[in-house]
Coordinates of C-alpha atoms and ligand atoms in Angstrom, one line a residue:
M1 CA 0.0 -0.1 0.2
N2 CA 1.3 3.5 -0.8
M3 CA 0.9 5.8 2.1
N4 CA 2.7 8.6 0.2
I5 CA -1.2 10.3 0.4
N6 CA -0.3 13.9 1.7
K7 CA 2.3 14.5 -0.9
K8 CA 5.0 15.8 1.1
P9 CA 8.4 14.1 0.5
I10 CA 9.6 11.3 2.9
A11 CA 13.0 10.7 4.5
L12 CA 14.3 7.4 6.8
V13 CA 16.6 8.5 9.4
T14 CA 18.5 5.6 10.8
G15 CA 19.6 6.1 14.4
A16 CA 16.9 8.8 14.7
S17 CA 16.8 8.2 18.3
S18 CA 20.0 10.5 19.9
G19 CA 22.4 13.0 18.7
I20 CA 22.6 14.1 14.8
G21 CA 20.1 11.7 13.4
R22 CA 17.7 13.1 16.0
D23 CA 18.7 16.7 14.7
M24 CA 18.6 15.8 11.8
A25 CA 14.7 14.2 11.7
R26 CA 13.6 17.6 13.8
Y27 CA 15.1 19.9 10.9
L28 CA 13.9 17.6 8.0
N29 CA 10.1 17.6 10.2
S30 CA 10.7 21.7 10.2
L31 CA 11.3 21.7 6.5
G32 CA 7.8 19.7 5.9
Y33 CA 9.0 16.1 5.6
N34 CA 7.2 13.5 6.2
L35 CA 9.8 10.8 8.6
I36 CA 10.3 7.4 8.7
I37 CA 12.7 7.3 12.5
T38 CA 14.5 3.8 12.9
A39 CA 16.7 2.8 15.9
R40 CA 16.3 0.3 18.9
D41 CA 15.0 2.6 21.4
E42 CA 11.3 2.7 20.9
D43 CA 10.6 4.8 24.0
K44 CA 13.1 7.7 22.8
L45 CA 11.4 7.5 19.2
K46 CA 8.1 8.2 20.7
K47 CA 9.4 10.8 22.6
L48 CA 10.9 12.2 19.6
K49 CA 7.5 11.8 17.7
Q50 CA 5.4 13.0 20.3
E51 CA 7.5 16.3 20.4
L52 CA 7.3 16.7 16.6
E53 CA 3.6 16.2 16.7
E54 CA 3.1 18.7 19.2
K55 CA 5.4 21.2 17.3
K56 CA 3.1 20.8 14.5
L57 CA -0.1 21.1 16.4
E58 CA 1.4 24.5 17.9
K59 CA 2.3 25.5 14.1
K60 CA -1.5 24.9 13.4
E61 CA -3.1 26.4 16.1
L62 CA -0.9 29.7 15.6
S63 CA -1.7 29.3 11.5
E64 CA -5.5 29.2 12.2
K65 CA -5.0 32.2 13.8
S66 CA -2.7 34.1 11.0
E67 CA -3.4 34.9 7.3
V68 CA -0.5 32.0 6.6
K69 CA -2.0 28.2 7.1
T70 CA 0.3 25.1 7.4
N71 CA -0.1 22.8 4.3
G72 CA -1.3 19.5 6.1
K73 CA 0.0 17.1 9.1
A74 CA 3.3 15.5 8.4
N75 CA 3.4 11.9 8.7
I76 CA 6.2 10.3 11.4
D77 CA 6.2 6.5 11.3
I78 CA 8.5 4.9 13.7
I79 CA 10.0 1.6 12.6
V80 CA 12.2 -0.4 15.6
A81 CA 15.2 -2.4 14.2
D82 CA 18.2 -3.5 15.7
L83 CA 20.8 -2.6 12.0
A84 CA 23.2 -5.1 13.6
K85 CA 20.9 -7.5 12.3
E86 CA 20.8 -8.9 8.5
E87 CA 17.4 -9.4 8.9
E88 CA 16.1 -6.7 10.6
C89 CA 17.7 -4.4 7.6
I90 CA 16.2 -6.3 5.2
S91 CA 12.9 -5.9 7.0
L92 CA 13.1 -2.4 7.7
Y93 CA 13.3 -1.6 3.9
K94 CA 10.6 -4.2 3.2
Q95 CA 8.2 -2.4 5.5
V96 CA 9.2 0.9 3.9
K97 CA 8.6 -0.5 0.5
E98 CA 5.7 -2.1 1.5
K99 CA 4.2 1.3 2.9
Y100 CA 5.3 3.9 0.6
K101 CA 6.8 2.3 -2.2
N102 CA 9.5 5.0 -3.1
I103 CA 11.4 8.1 -0.7
D104 CA 12.7 10.7 -1.2
I105 CA 15.6 10.7 1.2
L106 CA 17.9 7.6 2.8
I107 CA 19.8 8.8 5.6
N108 CA 22.2 6.1 6.6
N109 CA 23.1 8.0 10.5
A110 CA 23.3 5.3 12.9
G111 CA 26.4 3.7 14.1
F112 CA 28.8 3.4 17.0
G113 CA 32.7 3.5 18.1
L114 CA 34.8 1.7 20.5
F115 CA 37.8 3.0 21.9
G116 CA 40.9 0.5 23.3
S117 CA 43.9 -1.0 21.6
F118 CA 43.0 -3.9 19.0
L119 CA 44.6 -6.6 21.5
E120 CA 42.2 -5.9 24.5
T121 CA 39.1 -4.3 22.6
D122 CA 35.9 -6.6 22.6
L123 CA 35.3 -9.0 19.7
E124 CA 31.5 -9.2 19.6
T125 CA 31.1 -5.3 20.1
E126 CA 33.4 -5.0 17.1
L127 CA 31.6 -7.1 14.8
D128 CA 28.5 -5.2 16.0
M129 CA 29.9 -2.1 14.9
I130 CA 30.9 -3.3 11.7
N131 CA 27.2 -4.9 11.0
V132 CA 26.1 -1.5 11.7
N133 CA 28.4 1.0 10.5
V134 CA 29.1 -1.0 7.3
K135 CA 26.6 -3.9 7.0
A136 CA 23.4 -1.8 7.4
V137 CA 24.8 1.0 5.5
H138 CA 26.0 -1.4 2.6
I139 CA 22.5 -3.4 2.4
L140 CA 20.3 -0.5 3.0
A141 CA 21.8 1.7 0.7
K142 CA 22.1 -1.1 -2.2
L143 CA 18.3 -1.8 -2.2
F144 CA 17.2 1.6 -1.9
M145 CA 19.2 3.3 -4.0
Q146 CA 18.3 0.1 -6.7
D147 CA 14.3 1.6 -6.4
M148 CA 15.6 5.5 -6.7
V149 CA 17.4 4.6 -9.8
K150 CA 14.7 3.1 -11.3
A151 CA 12.6 6.3 -10.5
N152 CA 15.4 8.2 -11.2
R153 CA 14.6 10.3 -8.4
G154 CA 16.1 9.9 -4.6
T155 CA 19.0 11.2 -2.4
I156 CA 21.1 9.3 0.3
L157 CA 23.4 10.6 3.1
N158 CA 25.7 8.4 4.3
V159 CA 27.0 9.4 7.3
A160 CA 31.1 8.5 8.0
S161 CA 33.4 10.6 9.8
V162 CA 36.5 13.0 9.9
A163 CA 37.7 9.1 11.0
G164 CA 37.0 8.0 7.7
F165 CA 40.0 9.7 6.0
M166 CA 42.8 8.1 7.5
P167 CA 44.0 5.1 10.1
G168 CA 42.9 5.5 13.8
P169 CA 45.2 3.5 15.9
L170 CA 43.1 2.7 19.2
M171 CA 40.0 3.1 17.7
A172 CA 40.8 1.0 14.8
T173 CA 37.8 -0.8 13.9
Y174 CA 35.4 2.4 14.0
Y175 CA 38.0 4.2 11.9
C176 CA 38.1 1.2 9.2
T177 CA 34.0 1.7 8.7
K178 CA 34.3 5.0 8.7
N179 CA 36.8 4.3 5.3
Y180 CA 34.6 2.2 4.1
V181 CA 31.2 4.2 4.4
F182 CA 33.6 7.5 2.5
R183 CA 35.0 5.5 -0.1
L184 CA 31.3 3.6 -0.5
S185 CA 30.0 7.0 -1.0
E186 CA 32.5 8.0 -3.8
A187 CA 32.4 4.9 -6.0
L188 CA 28.3 4.9 -6.0
R189 CA 29.0 8.9 -6.8
E190 CA 30.8 8.0 -9.8
E191 CA 28.5 5.1 -10.9
L192 CA 25.6 7.2 -10.6
K193 CA 26.8 10.1 -12.7
K194 CA 28.2 7.6 -15.4
K195 CA 24.4 6.3 -15.7
K196 CA 23.3 9.9 -15.8
S197 CA 21.3 8.9 -13.1
D198 CA 19.2 12.2 -11.1
V199 CA 19.7 9.9 -7.9
K200 CA 22.0 11.7 -5.9
I201 CA 24.5 10.7 -2.8
S202 CA 26.2 12.6 -0.2
V203 CA 28.2 11.8 2.7
L204 CA 28.8 13.7 6.1
C205 CA 32.2 13.4 7.2
P206 CA 32.0 15.2 11.1
G207 CA 34.8 15.8 14.0
P208 CA 33.7 15.7 17.5
V209 CA 29.7 16.1 17.8
D210 CA 28.8 16.4 21.5
T211 CA 26.5 13.4 21.6
N212 CA 25.9 9.8 23.3
F213 CA 28.7 8.8 20.7
N214 CA 31.6 9.2 23.3
K215 CA 29.4 7.5 26.2
V216 CA 29.1 4.3 24.3
A217 CA 32.5 4.4 22.5
K218 CA 34.1 5.1 25.9
V219 CA 36.3 7.9 25.1
K220 CA 36.6 11.6 25.8
F221 CA 37.2 14.2 23.3
N222 CA 40.0 16.3 23.6
L223 CA 38.7 18.7 21.0
K224 CA 36.0 21.4 20.6
E225 CA 32.9 19.3 20.3
A226 CA 30.4 21.2 17.4
S227 CA 26.4 21.1 18.5
S228 CA 24.5 18.2 16.7
E229 CA 21.8 20.6 16.0
Y230 CA 24.5 22.6 14.3
V231 CA 25.8 19.5 12.7
A232 CA 22.2 18.0 11.5
K233 CA 21.3 21.3 10.2
Y234 CA 24.5 21.7 8.0
A235 CA 24.3 18.6 6.4
I236 CA 20.6 18.5 5.4
D237 CA 21.6 22.3 3.7
K238 CA 24.5 20.8 2.1
L239 CA 22.5 17.6 1.1
L240 CA 19.5 19.5 -0.3
K241 CA 22.3 21.4 -2.7
H242 CA 23.2 18.3 -3.5
K243 CA 27.0 18.4 -2.1
F244 CA 28.3 15.9 -2.3
L245 CA 31.1 15.8 0.5
I246 CA 29.7 17.1 3.6
I247 CA 32.3 18.4 6.2
P248 CA 30.9 20.6 8.8
G249 CA 33.3 23.2 10.4
F250 CA 36.7 24.6 9.4
S251 CA 39.3 22.5 11.3
V252 CA 37.5 19.3 10.2
K253 CA 38.1 20.6 6.7
M254 CA 42.2 21.3 7.7
A255 CA 42.3 18.1 9.0
R256 CA 40.9 16.5 5.6
F257 CA 43.5 18.6 3.7
F258 CA 46.1 17.5 6.2
S259 CA 45.3 13.5 5.7
K260 CA 45.7 14.4 2.0
I261 CA 49.2 15.7 2.1
T262 CA 50.7 13.3 4.9
P263 CA 52.2 10.1 4.1
D264 CA 50.0 7.0 6.2
N265 CA 52.7 6.4 8.2
I266 CA 52.8 9.6 9.9
L267 CA 48.8 9.9 9.8
A268 CA 49.1 6.8 11.7
K269 CA 51.8 8.2 14.1
V270 CA 49.5 11.7 14.3
C271 CA 46.5 9.6 15.0
Y272 CA 47.9 7.4 17.7
H273 CA 49.2 10.4 19.7
M274 CA 45.6 12.3 19.7
Q275 CA 44.1 8.8 20.5
E276 CA 45.9 8.5 23.5
K277 CA 44.9 12.0 24.8
K278 CA 41.0 10.6 24.8
R279 CA 41.7 7.8 27.3
Ligands
NAP1 N1 29.8 12.3 17.8 C1 30.5 12.4 17.2 O1 31.7 12.9 17.5 C2 30.3 11.5 15.6 C3 31.6 12.2 14.7 C4 31.9 11.9 13.4 C5 30.7 11.0 13.1 N2 30.0 10.6 14.1 C6 29.2 9.4 13.2 O2 27.7 9.9 13.2 C7 26.7 8.8 13.7 C8 25.5 9.6 14.8 O3 26.1 8.9 15.9 P1 25.9 10.4 17.3 O4 26.9 11.1 17.2 O5 24.8 11.2 16.6 O6 26.0 9.1 18.3 P2 24.5 8.9 19.5 O7 23.9 10.2 20.0 O8 25.2 7.7 20.2 O9 23.1 7.9 18.2 C9 24.1 6.9 18.0 C10 22.3 6.4 16.7 O10 22.6 5.2 16.4 C11 21.6 4.2 16.5 N3 21.8 2.7 16.9 C12 23.7 2.2 17.4 N4 23.3 1.1 17.6 C13 22.4 0.5 16.7 C14 21.9 -0.5 16.0 N5 22.5 -1.8 16.3 N6 20.7 -0.6 15.3 C15 20.2 0.9 15.2 N7 21.0 1.6 15.5 C16 21.8 1.7 16.4 C17 21.3 4.9 17.9 O11 20.1 4.1 18.6 P3 19.5 3.0 19.5 O12 20.7 2.9 20.6 O13 18.1 3.3 20.3 O14 19.4 2.2 18.4 C18 21.4 6.4 17.8 O15 20.3 6.4 17.3 C19 27.4 7.4 13.7 O16 27.4 7.1 12.5 C20 28.6 8.1 14.4 O17 29.5 7.0 13.9 C21 29.4 11.1 15.3

């Protein structure tokens, strides 16, 4: 059944229960997008839905009192999924396709990190990380992109990181996952261009952002953190302008520049030194 009844564009945001994903959902909602929000924590997703619906109501009441009218109620759909599990990634795709047929924006944002020496970090946690940060992004990008290319419309935003530009001793697995996301996005962009498809892809590479990430990864950033509201708005604004590589903040742009001109062995040494300070 196609639920695209109110003709508003639809965005699917993974990892929408917290941090950058939640703020991207808030911002897209303010732009009038219908939303499909997904993560494991159903309570947090319900809270976000309630918050956005209350905002809509306030706007509607205001618009009824003024000359300016809001154009219908945006739909917010919750799908609870553990993206570390392949079958839940596939099921998420199937549920969305069944309900909406095509979506306008896919945001592959869910992800997490883990700090520590490769010799000591927990294997199960790392395999889950590879599943969420790499495998889920891969599955969802492929399945949704196939539909988007058929319809010749749609946009994908993959959330990588400044970590995607370099090796990351003491956070080795996380950096590798983000290198994968960055390079996959670059490759897909070229394939779409060669196909002359109108489907677009972008990749977001933030530096440190103030979210739940640190707590989950067991790190303390020693650099100034950007707010997730700023990063989310910056990313969506650039995405809607079809900018491919989205790097919020001057210092992160500089990090990208240095990663390109510095030999890999030196980069690894610098990274090790910076990560050490996060203990
Ligand atoms: N914060 C930073 O400094 C920073 C910098 C660069 C890039 N990033 C990237 O930005 C993205 C968002 O992270 P954040 O900083 O906003 O951290 P966050 O506040 O911890 O949010 C992470 C989101 O990912 C979801 N997630 C984690 N594991 C999941 C799983 N197994 N299945 C489904 N969803 C899962 C979480 O939802 P549930 O726990 O409810 O499942 C949560 O909504 C990540 O890809 C991260 O690598 C962050």
